[in-house]
Backbone as JSON Lines, residues from 0, in Angstrom:
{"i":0,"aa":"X","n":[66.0,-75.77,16.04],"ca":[67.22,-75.78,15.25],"c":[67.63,-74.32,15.02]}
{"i":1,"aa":"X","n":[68.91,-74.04,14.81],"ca":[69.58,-72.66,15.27],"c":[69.77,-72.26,13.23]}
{"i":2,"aa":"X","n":[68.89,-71.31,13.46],"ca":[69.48,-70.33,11.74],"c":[70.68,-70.85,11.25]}
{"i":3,"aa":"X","n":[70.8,-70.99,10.55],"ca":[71.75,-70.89,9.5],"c":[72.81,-72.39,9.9]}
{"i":4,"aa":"X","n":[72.27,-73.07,10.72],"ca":[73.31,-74.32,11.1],"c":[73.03,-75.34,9.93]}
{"i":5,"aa":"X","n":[74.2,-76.4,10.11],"ca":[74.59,-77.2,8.49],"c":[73.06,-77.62,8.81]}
{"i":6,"aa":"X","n":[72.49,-78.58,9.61],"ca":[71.22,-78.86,9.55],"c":[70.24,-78.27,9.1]}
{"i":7,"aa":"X","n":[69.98,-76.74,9.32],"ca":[69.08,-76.17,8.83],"c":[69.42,-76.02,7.47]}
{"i":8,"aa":"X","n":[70.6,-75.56,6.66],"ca":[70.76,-75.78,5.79],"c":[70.46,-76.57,4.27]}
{"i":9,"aa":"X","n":[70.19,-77.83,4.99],"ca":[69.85,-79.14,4.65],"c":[68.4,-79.13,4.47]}
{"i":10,"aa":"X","n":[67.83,-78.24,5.13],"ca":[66.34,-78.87,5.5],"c":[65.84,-80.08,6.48]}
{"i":11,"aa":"X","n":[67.0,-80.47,7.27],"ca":[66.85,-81.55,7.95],"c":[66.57,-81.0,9.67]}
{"i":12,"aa":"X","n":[65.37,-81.76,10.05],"ca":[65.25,-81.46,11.2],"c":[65.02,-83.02,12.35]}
{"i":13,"aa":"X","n":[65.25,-83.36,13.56],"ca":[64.82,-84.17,13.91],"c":[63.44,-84.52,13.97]}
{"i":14,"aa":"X","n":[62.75,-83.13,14.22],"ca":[61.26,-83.23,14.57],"c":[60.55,-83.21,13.29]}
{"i":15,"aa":"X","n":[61.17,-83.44,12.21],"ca":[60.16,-83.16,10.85],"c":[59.3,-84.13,10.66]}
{"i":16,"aa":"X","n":[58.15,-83.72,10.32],"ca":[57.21,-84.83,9.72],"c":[56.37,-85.34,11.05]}
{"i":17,"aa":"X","n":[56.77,-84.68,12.29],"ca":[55.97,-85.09,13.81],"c":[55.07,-83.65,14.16]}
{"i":18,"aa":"X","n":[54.01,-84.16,14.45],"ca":[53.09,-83.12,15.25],"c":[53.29,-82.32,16.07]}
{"i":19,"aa":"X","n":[52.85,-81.17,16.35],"ca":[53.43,-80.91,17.72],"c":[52.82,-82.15,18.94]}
{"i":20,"aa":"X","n":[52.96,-82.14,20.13],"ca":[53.04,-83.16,20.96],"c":[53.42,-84.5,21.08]}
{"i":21,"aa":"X","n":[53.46,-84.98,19.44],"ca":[53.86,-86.77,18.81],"c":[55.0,-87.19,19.72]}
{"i":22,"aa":"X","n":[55.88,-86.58,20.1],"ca":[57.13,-86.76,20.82],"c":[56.5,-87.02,22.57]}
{"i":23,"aa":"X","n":[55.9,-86.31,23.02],"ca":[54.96,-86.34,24.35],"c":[54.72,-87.62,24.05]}
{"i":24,"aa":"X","n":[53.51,-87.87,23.41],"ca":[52.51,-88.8,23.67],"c":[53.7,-89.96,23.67]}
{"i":25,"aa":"X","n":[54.68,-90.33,22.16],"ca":[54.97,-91.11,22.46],"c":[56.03,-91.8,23.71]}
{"i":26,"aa":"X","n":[56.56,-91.12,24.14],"ca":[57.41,-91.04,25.35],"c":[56.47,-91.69,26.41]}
{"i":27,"aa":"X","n":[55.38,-90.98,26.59],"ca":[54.05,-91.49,27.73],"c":[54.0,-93.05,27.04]}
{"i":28,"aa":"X","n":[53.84,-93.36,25.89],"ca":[53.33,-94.82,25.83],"c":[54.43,-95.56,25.95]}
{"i":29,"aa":"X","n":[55.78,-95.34,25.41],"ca":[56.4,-96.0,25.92],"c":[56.95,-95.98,27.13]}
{"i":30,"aa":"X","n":[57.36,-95.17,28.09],"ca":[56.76,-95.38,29.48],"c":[55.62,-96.25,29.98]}
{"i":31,"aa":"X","n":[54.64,-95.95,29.82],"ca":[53.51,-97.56,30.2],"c":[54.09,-98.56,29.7]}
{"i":32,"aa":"X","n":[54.94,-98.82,28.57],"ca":[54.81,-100.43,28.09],"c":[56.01,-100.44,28.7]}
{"i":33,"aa":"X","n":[57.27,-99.61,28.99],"ca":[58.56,-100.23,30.27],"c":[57.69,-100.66,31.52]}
{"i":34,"aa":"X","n":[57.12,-100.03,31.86],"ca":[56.15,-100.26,33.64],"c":[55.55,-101.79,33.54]}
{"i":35,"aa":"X","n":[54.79,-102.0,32.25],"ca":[54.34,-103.29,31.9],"c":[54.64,-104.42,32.16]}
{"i":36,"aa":"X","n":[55.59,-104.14,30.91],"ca":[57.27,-105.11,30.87],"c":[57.65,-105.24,32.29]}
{"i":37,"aa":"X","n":[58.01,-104.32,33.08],"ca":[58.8,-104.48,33.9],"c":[58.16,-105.56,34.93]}
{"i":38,"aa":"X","n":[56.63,-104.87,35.5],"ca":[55.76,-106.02,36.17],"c":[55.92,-107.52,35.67]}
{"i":39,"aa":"X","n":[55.91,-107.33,34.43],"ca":[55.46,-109.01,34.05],"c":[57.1,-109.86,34.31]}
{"i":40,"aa":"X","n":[58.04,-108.62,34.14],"ca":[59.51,-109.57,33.7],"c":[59.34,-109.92,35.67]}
{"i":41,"aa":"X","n":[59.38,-109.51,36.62],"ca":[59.24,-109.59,37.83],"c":[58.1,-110.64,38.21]}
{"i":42,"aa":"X","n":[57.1,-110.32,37.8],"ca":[56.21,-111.67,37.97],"c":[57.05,-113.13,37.3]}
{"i":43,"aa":"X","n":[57.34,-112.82,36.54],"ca":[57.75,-114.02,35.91],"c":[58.69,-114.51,36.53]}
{"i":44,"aa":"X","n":[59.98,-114.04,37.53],"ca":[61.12,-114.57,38.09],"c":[60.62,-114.64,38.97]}
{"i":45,"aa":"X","n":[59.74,-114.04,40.32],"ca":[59.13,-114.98,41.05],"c":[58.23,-116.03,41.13]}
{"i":46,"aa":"X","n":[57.35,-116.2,39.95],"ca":[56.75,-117.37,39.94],"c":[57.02,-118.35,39.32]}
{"i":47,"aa":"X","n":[57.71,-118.31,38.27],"ca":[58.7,-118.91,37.31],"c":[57.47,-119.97,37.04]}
{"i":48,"aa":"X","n":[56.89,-119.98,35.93],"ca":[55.55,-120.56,35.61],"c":[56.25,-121.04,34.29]}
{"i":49,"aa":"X","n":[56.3,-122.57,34.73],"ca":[56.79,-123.95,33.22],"c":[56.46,-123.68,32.3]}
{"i":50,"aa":"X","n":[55.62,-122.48,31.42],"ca":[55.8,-122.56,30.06],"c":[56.56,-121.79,29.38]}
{"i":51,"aa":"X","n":[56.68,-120.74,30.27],"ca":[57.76,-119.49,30.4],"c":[59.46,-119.88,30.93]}
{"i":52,"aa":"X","n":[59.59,-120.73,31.69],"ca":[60.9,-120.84,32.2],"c":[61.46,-121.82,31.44]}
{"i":53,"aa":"X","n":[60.85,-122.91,30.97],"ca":[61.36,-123.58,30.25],"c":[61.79,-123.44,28.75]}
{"i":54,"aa":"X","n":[62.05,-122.37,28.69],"ca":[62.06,-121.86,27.22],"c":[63.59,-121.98,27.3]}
{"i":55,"aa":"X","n":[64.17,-122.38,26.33],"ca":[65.56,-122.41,25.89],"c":[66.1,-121.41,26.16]}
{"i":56,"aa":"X","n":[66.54,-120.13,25.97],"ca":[66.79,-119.1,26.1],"c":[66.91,-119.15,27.92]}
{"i":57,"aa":"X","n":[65.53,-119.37,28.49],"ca":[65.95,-118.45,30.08],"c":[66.43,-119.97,30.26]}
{"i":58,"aa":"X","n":[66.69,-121.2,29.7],"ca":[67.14,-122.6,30.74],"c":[68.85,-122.42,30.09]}
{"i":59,"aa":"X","n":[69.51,-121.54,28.99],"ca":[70.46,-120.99,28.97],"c":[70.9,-119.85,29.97]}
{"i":60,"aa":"X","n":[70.34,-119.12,30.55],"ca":[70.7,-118.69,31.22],"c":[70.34,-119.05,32.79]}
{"i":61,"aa":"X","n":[69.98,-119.96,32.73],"ca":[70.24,-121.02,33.78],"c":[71.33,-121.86,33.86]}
{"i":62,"aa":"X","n":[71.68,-122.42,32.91],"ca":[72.59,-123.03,33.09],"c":[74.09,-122.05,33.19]}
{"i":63,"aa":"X","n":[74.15,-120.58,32.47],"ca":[75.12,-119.69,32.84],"c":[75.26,-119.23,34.43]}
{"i":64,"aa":"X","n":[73.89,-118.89,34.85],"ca":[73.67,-118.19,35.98],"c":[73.35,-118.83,37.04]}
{"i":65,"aa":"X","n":[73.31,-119.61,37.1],"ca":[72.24,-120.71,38.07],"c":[70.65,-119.78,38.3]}
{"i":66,"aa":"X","n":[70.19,-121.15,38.64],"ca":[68.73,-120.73,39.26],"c":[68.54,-119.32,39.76]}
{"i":67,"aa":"X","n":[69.02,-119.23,40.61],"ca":[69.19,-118.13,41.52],"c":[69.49,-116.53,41.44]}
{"i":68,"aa":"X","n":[70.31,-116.52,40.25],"ca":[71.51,-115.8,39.1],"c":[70.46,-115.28,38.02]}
{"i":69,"aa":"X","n":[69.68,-116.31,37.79],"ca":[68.8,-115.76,36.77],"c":[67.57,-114.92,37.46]}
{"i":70,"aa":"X","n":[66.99,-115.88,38.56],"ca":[66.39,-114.86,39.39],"c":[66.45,-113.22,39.54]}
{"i":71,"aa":"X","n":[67.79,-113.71,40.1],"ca":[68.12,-111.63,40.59],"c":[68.17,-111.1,39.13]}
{"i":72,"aa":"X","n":[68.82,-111.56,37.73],"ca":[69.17,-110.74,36.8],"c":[67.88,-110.73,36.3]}
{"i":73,"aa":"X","n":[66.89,-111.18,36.24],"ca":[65.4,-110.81,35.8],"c":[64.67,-109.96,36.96]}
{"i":74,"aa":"X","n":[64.95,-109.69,38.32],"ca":[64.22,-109.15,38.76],"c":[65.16,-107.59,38.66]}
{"i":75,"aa":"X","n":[66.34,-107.85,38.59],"ca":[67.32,-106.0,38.12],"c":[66.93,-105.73,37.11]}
{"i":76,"aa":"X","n":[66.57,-106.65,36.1],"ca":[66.19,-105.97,34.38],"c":[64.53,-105.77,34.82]}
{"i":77,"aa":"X","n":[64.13,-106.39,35.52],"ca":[62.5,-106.03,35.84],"c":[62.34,-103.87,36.3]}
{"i":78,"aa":"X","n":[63.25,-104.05,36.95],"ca":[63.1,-103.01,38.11],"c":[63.52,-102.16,37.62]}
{"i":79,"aa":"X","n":[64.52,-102.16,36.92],"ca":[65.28,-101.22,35.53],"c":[64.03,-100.77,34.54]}
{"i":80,"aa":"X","n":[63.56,-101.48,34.2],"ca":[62.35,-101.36,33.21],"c":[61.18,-100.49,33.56]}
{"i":81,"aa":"X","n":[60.92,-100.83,35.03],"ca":[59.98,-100.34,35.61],"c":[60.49,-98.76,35.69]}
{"i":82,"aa":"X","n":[61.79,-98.52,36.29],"ca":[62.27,-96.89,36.66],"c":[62.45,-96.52,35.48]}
{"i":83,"aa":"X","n":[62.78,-96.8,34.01],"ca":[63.16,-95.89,32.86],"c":[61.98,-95.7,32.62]}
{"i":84,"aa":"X","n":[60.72,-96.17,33.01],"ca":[59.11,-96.36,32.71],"c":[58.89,-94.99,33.58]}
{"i":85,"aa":"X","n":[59.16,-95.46,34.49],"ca":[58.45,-94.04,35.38],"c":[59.52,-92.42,35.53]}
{"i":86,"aa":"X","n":[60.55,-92.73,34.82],"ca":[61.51,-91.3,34.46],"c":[60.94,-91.26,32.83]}
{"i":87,"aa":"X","n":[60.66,-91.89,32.22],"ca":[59.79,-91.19,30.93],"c":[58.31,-90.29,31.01]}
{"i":88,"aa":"X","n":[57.75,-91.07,32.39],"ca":[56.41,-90.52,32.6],"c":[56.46,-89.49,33.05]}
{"i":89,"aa":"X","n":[57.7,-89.09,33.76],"ca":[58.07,-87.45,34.67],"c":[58.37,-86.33,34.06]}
C-alpha cells in the first residue's frame, strides 16, 4: 500500500491480519480443490452414476439441456475447473 493513500490513511489494508505466505498457501489449496472438483465433475458426466444423476437439480437440467447438453455443460464446467486449478498452482 502506497504512503499516504486514503487506505493507508484508514489503517486499512487488504493483507491485514494474514501471515506472510497465508495468501500462497491459500491459493495452492484452492487450486487442488478446483483440480478435484474438476476430476470428479468430469467423472460424473461420463459415468453418470443413478445416485448422482438423478438428483433434481442435474434431471432439471436435463430436461433444459437434454441428455447430451448436460453432458458437454458438465464436462466445460469440469475442464474450466480443472484450468483455473492449474493457473492458481502457476
Amino acid at each position: 500500500m502506497r504512503p499516504g493513500s486514503f487506505a493507508g490513511q484508514l489503517g486499512l489494508s487488504a493483507l491485514d491480519g494474514v501471515e506472510p505466505g497465508g495468501y500462497a498457501r491459500s491459493m495452492t489449496a484452492l487450486g487442488i480443490v478446483l483440480i478435484v472438483y474438476g476430476i470428479a465433475v468430469v467423472a460424473i458426466a461420463f459415468m453418470k452414476p443413478p445416485a448422482i444423476w438423478n438428483i433434481k437439480k442435474i434431471q432439471g437440467f436435463v430436461s433444459a439441456l437434454t441428455e447430451t447438453g448436460t453432458v458437454i455443460f458438465f464436462i466445460v464446467w469440469g475442464i474450466a475447473a480443472i484450468v483455473i486449478g492449474i493457473v492458481l498452482l502457476v
